[in-house]
C-alpha positions as a LaTeX table, in Angstrom:
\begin{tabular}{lrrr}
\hline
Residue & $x$ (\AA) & $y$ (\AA) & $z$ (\AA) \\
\hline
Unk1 & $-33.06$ & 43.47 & $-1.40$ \\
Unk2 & $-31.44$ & 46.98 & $-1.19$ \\
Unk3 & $-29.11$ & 48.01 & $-4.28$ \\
Unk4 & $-25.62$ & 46.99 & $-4.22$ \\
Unk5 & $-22.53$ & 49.07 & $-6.14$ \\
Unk6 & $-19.65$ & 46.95 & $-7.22$ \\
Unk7 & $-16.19$ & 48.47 & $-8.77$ \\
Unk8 & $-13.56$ & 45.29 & $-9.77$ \\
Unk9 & $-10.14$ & 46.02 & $-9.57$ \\
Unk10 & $-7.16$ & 43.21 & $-10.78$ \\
Unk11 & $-3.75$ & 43.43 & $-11.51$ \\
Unk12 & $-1.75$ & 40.84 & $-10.78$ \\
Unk13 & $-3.35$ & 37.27 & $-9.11$ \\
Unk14 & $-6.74$ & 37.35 & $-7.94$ \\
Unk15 & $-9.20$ & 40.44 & $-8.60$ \\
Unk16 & $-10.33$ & 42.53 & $-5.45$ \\
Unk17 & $-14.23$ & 43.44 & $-6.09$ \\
Unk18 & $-15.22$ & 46.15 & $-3.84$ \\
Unk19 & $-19.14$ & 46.50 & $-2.80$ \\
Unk20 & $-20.99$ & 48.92 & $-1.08$ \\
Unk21 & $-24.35$ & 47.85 & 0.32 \\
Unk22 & $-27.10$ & 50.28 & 2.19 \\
Unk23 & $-27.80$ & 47.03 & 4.46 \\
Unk24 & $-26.03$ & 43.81 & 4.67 \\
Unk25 & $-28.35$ & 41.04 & 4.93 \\
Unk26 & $-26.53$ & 37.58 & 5.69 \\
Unk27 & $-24.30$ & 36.27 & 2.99 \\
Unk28 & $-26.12$ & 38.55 & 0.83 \\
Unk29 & $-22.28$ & 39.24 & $-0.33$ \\
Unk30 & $-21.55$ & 36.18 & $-1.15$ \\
Unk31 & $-24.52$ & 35.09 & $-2.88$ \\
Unk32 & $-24.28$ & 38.50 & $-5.01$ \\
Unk33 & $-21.31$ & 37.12 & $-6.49$ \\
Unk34 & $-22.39$ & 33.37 & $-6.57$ \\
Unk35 & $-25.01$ & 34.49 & $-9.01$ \\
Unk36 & $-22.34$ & 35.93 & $-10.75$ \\
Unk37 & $-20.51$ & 33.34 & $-11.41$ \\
Unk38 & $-17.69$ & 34.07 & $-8.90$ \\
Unk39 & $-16.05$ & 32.68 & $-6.01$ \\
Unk40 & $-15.51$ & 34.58 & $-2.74$ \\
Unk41 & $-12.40$ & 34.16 & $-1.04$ \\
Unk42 & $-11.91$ & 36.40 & 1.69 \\
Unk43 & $-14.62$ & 38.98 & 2.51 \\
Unk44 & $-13.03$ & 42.13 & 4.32 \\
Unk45 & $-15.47$ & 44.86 & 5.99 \\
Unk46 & $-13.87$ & 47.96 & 5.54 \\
Unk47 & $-16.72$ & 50.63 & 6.80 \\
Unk48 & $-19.70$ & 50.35 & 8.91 \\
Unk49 & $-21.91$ & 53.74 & 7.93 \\
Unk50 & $-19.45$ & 56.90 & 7.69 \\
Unk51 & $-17.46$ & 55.07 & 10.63 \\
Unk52 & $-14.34$ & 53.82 & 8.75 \\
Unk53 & $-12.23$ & 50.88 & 10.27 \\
Unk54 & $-8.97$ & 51.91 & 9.27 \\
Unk55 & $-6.56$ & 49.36 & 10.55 \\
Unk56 & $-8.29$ & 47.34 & 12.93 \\
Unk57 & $-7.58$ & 43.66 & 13.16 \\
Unk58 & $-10.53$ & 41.25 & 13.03 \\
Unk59 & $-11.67$ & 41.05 & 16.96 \\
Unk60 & $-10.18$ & 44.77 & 17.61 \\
Unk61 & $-12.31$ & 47.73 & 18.78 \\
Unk62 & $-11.60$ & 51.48 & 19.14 \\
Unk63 & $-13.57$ & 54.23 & 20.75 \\
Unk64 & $-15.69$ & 56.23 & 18.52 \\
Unk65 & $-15.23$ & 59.69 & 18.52 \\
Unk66 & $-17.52$ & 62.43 & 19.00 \\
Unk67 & $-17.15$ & 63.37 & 15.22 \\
Unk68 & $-18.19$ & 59.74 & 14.15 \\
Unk69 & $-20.96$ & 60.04 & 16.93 \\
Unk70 & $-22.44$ & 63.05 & 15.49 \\
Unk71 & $-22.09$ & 61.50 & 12.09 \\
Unk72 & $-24.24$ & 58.32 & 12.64 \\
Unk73 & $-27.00$ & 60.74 & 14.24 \\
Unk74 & $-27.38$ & 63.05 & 11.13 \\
Unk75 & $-27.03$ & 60.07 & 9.12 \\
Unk76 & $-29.39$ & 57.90 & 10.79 \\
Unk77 & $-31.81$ & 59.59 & 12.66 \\
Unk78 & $-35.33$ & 60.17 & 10.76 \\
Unk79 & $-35.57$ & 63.35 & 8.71 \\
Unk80 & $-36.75$ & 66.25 & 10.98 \\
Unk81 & $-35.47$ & 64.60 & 14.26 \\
Unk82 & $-33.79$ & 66.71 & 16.11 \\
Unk83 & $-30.03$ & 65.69 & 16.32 \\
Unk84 & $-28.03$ & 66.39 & 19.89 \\
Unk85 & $-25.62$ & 69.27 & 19.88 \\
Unk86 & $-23.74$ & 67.82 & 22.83 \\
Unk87 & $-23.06$ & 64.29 & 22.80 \\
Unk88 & $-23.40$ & 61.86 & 25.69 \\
Unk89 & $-20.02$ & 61.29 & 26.12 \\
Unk90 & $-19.05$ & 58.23 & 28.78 \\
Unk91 & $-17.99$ & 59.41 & 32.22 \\
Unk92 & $-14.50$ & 58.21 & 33.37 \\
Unk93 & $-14.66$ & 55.34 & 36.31 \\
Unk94 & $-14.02$ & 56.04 & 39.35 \\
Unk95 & $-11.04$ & 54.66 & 41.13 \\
Unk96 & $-11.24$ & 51.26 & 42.74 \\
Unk97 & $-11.71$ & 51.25 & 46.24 \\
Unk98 & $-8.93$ & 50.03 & 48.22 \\
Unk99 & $-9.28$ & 46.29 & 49.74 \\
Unk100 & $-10.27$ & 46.21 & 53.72 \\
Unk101 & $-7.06$ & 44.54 & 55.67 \\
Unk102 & $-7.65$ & 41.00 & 55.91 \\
Unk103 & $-9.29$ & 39.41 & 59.06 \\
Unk104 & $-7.16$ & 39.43 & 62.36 \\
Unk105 & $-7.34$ & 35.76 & 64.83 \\
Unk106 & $-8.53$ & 36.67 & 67.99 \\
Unk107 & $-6.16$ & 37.87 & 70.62 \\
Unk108 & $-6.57$ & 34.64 & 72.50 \\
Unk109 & $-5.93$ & 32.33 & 69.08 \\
Unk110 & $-2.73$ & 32.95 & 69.26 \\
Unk111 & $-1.62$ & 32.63 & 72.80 \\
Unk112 & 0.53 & 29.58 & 73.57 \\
Unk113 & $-0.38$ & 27.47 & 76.54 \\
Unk114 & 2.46 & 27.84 & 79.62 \\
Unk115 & 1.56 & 23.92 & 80.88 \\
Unk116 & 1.04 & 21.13 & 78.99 \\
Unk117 & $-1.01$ & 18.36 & 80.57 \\
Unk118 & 0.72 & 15.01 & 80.09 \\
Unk119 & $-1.67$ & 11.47 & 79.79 \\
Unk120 & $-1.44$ & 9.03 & 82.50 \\
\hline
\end{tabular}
């Protein structure tokens, strides 16, 4: 497994271990501190790469920037690749097209008979 690089911090209550890992394997978190003897309550991702999450709620997303774009390329392209000095950036959608009038009855639909016919 990759090297992990805990810091503890406690003051009052529970202590708040903070862990940076190069690549999260799964639970590998949790078992780190298992073997250790402690007991994970709440597990909080606070970065992914050089993109921090600031104040996200869990199920939230944001646009990345270009910055954080151009970031992750020199970060995780191979050494030597080239990295792109303008970035893909998506194109805007266009605007919906408007909905065709719904379907007219015939002309002759919606005619009402002069005579009614009467049964003997």
């Amino acid at each position: 497994a990759a090297a992990a690089e805990a810091r503890a911090q406690r003051e009052e209550g529970p202590a708040w271990l903070s862990v940076e890992i190069s690549e999260g394997r799964n639970r590998q978190v949790r078992r780190l501190c298992a073997r250790s003897g402690l007991v994970v309550k709440t597990l909080r991702r606070e970065c992914i790469g050089p993109i921090t999450l600031g104040g996200l709620s869990p199920g939230e997303a944001r646009p990345l920037s270009a910055s954080e774009v151009g970031q992750c390329y020199r970060r995780f392209m191979p050494p030597g690749a080239a990295v792109p000095t303008v970035l893909p950036l998506p194109l805007p959608l266009p605007p919906p097209l408007p909905l065709p009038p719904p379907p007219q009855p015939p002309p002759h639909a919606t005619r009402r008979l002069a005579r009614t016919r009467r049964c003997p």
